Amino acid sequence: MAEENAILVNAYKASGSGIGSAIEPYIIDYKTFGTDSYVYNNKDILHEVYERADYCMNDTKLRQECFDYLNSIDEAGHALAGAYGISDADTLEPLGAMTAVAASSTAMTAVAASSTAMTAVAASSTAMTAVAASSTAMTAVAASSTAVNTIAKASVSTTMPFWKAANSKIDYVTAIYATITVGGYTLESQYSKDSVSDLNNICGNKSNTIIFTATGYYSNGNSTNVIINGTTVLSNSALRNTYQPRSVTSSNVGAVSVPTTTWTEKGDGYAAVAVYNLK
């Protein structure tokens, strides 16, 4: 099959068909035939396809493969610069590893404002680890999450994939907690409540804010849910469920979020929160 597809691909290229890019026949071949394609079975060409981030990052089928490959060879900046409509692409393009992207406020502000870029980052453990460990990156993501529409609910449409991913693994939650708590940011307030919905109005839609929750229960079999703008990012204290937490610590933090966060409970939940201002 791969040999037959190679004939088709080369004939397509020779015909001059397509809309002006020599890479398009390869993309069509790969998307049509998958692992039977000529492209898939020729890794040099497959990697050539991935290098065209302006094509691949904006294709829902190829995006993650492209990002994961380019990230693995320290071309994360090049990959993210290919996202359609991203700002400051010239800043992103020369950056290598994801750690370099995460260390640049300009780059991370651009990434956080792009749903395409954030979706790719959220699906990559390497990228998530780099962002979670960078105070610069976390400040940019939090600012983008809370900067829009501060009168009503803040818009986190571009960053929601990140917050879902961040709350999918306890390692991400604790890494972000460590990054923020040792980064010189201001602990603005702390609360603990048996009726967890009493926490709902603690910081409204305040910008540049990150909220950590010690998710817990009052009695066995009960738990806490964490919700950002109506989207559940942690259900039933899935990562960590602590008995009557009175404050948030590195050993009991179970969720990370931004305004507008609300909390619900299964049975008789219990939660403590710590609110950090990232200015």
CSV table of C-alpha atoms in Angstrom, one decimal, residues 61-181:
chain,number,residue,atom,x,y,z
A,61,LYS,CA,-5.8,15.7,13.0
A,62,LEU,CA,-2.1,16.6,12.8
A,63,ARG,CA,-1.8,19.3,15.5
A,64,GLN,CA,-0.7,17.2,18.4
A,65,GLU,CA,1.6,14.9,16.4
A,66,CYS,CA,3.3,18.1,15.0
A,67,PHE,CA,3.6,19.7,18.4
A,68,ASP,CA,4.9,16.6,20.1
A,69,TYR,CA,7.5,16.0,17.5
A,70,LEU,CA,8.8,19.6,17.3
A,71,ASN,CA,8.7,19.9,21.1
A,72,SER,CA,10.8,16.7,21.3
A,73,ILE,CA,13.5,18.2,19.2
A,74,ASP,CA,13.4,21.5,21.0
A,75,GLU,CA,11.4,23.4,18.4
A,76,ALA,CA,8.4,24.1,20.6
A,77,GLY,CA,8.6,27.8,19.7
A,78,HIS,CA,8.5,27.1,16.0
A,79,ALA,CA,5.5,24.8,16.5
A,80,LEU,CA,3.5,27.3,18.5
A,81,ALA,CA,4.4,30.2,16.2
A,82,GLY,CA,2.5,28.3,13.5
A,83,ALA,CA,-0.8,28.6,15.3
A,84,TYR,CA,-3.2,30.6,13.1
A,85,GLY,CA,-3.5,34.2,14.2
A,86,ILE,CA,-1.1,33.9,17.1
A,87,SER,CA,0.5,37.2,18.2
A,88,ASP,CA,4.3,37.7,18.5
A,89,ALA,CA,5.1,34.8,16.2
A,90,ASP,CA,8.5,36.4,15.6
A,91,THR,CA,9.2,36.1,19.3
A,92,LEU,CA,8.1,32.5,19.5
A,93,GLU,CA,9.7,31.3,16.3
A,94,PRO,CA,13.4,31.2,17.5
A,95,LEU,CA,12.6,29.8,20.9
A,96,GLY,CA,13.7,26.2,21.3
A,97,ALA,CA,12.6,24.0,24.2
A,98,MET,CA,9.2,24.5,25.9
A,99,THR,CA,11.2,25.7,28.9
A,100,ALA,CA,12.4,28.7,26.9
A,101,VAL,CA,8.8,29.4,25.8
A,102,ALA,CA,7.6,29.2,29.4
A,103,ALA,CA,10.4,31.6,30.5
A,104,SER,CA,9.3,34.3,28.1
A,105,SER,CA,6.4,36.5,29.3
A,106,THR,CA,5.8,37.8,25.7
A,107,ALA,CA,5.8,34.2,24.3
A,108,MET,CA,3.5,32.8,27.0
A,109,THR,CA,1.1,35.7,26.7
A,110,ALA,CA,0.8,34.9,23.1
A,111,VAL,CA,0.4,31.2,23.7
A,112,ALA,CA,-2.2,31.7,26.5
A,113,ALA,CA,-4.3,33.8,24.1
A,114,SER,CA,-4.4,31.1,21.4
A,115,SER,CA,-6.8,28.2,21.8
A,116,THR,CA,-4.9,26.2,19.2
A,117,ALA,CA,-1.6,26.7,21.1
A,118,MET,CA,-3.1,26.0,24.5
A,119,THR,CA,-4.8,22.9,23.3
A,120,ALA,CA,-1.5,21.5,22.1
A,121,VAL,CA,0.3,22.5,25.3
A,122,ALA,CA,-2.4,21.0,27.5
A,123,ALA,CA,-2.1,17.6,25.7
A,124,SER,CA,1.7,17.4,26.2
A,125,SER,CA,3.0,16.3,29.5
A,126,THR,CA,6.4,17.8,28.7
A,127,ALA,CA,4.9,21.2,27.9
A,128,MET,CA,2.6,21.1,30.9
A,129,THR,CA,5.5,20.3,33.2
A,130,ALA,CA,7.5,23.3,31.8
A,131,VAL,CA,4.6,25.7,32.2
A,132,ALA,CA,3.7,24.5,35.7
A,133,ALA,CA,7.3,25.0,36.9
A,134,SER,CA,7.6,28.6,35.5
A,135,SER,CA,6.2,31.5,37.5
A,136,THR,CA,6.5,33.6,34.3
A,137,ALA,CA,4.3,31.1,32.4
A,138,MET,CA,1.7,30.8,35.2
A,139,THR,CA,1.4,34.5,35.5
A,140,ALA,CA,0.7,34.8,31.8
A,141,VAL,CA,-1.8,32.0,31.8
A,142,ALA,CA,-3.6,33.4,34.9
A,143,ALA,CA,-3.7,36.9,33.4
A,144,SER,CA,-5.1,35.7,30.1
A,145,SER,CA,-7.7,33.6,32.0
A,146,THR,CA,-9.0,36.5,34.0
A,147,ALA,CA,-8.3,39.7,32.0
A,148,VAL,CA,-11.5,39.6,29.9
A,149,ASN,CA,-14.9,40.8,31.0
A,150,THR,CA,-14.1,41.5,34.7
A,151,ILE,CA,-17.6,42.7,35.3
A,152,ALA,CA,-19.3,39.4,34.5
A,153,LYS,CA,-17.6,36.1,34.5
A,154,ALA,CA,-14.1,36.1,33.2
A,155,SER,CA,-13.4,34.5,29.9
A,156,VAL,CA,-11.1,31.4,30.0
A,157,SER,CA,-12.1,30.1,26.6
A,158,THR,CA,-8.5,29.9,25.3
A,159,THR,CA,-7.0,28.6,28.6
A,160,MET,CA,-9.6,26.1,29.7
A,161,PRO,CA,-7.8,23.2,28.1
A,162,PHE,CA,-4.8,24.1,30.3
A,163,TRP,CA,-6.9,24.2,33.6
A,164,LYS,CA,-8.6,20.9,32.7
A,165,ALA,CA,-5.2,19.3,32.1
A,166,ALA,CA,-3.7,20.9,35.2
A,167,ASN,CA,-6.3,19.3,37.4
A,168,SER,CA,-6.0,15.9,35.7
A,169,LYS,CA,-2.8,15.0,37.6
A,170,ILE,CA,-1.8,15.8,41.2
A,171,ASP,CA,1.8,16.3,40.0
A,172,TYR,CA,0.7,19.3,38.0
A,173,VAL,CA,-1.3,20.7,40.9
A,174,THR,CA,1.5,20.4,43.4
A,175,ALA,CA,4.1,21.7,40.9
A,176,ILE,CA,2.0,24.9,40.3
A,177,TYR,CA,1.5,25.3,44.0
A,178,ALA,CA,5.2,25.1,44.6
A,179,THR,CA,5.9,27.5,41.8
A,180,ILE,CA,3.5,30.1,43.1
A,181,THR,CA,4.1,29.8,46.8
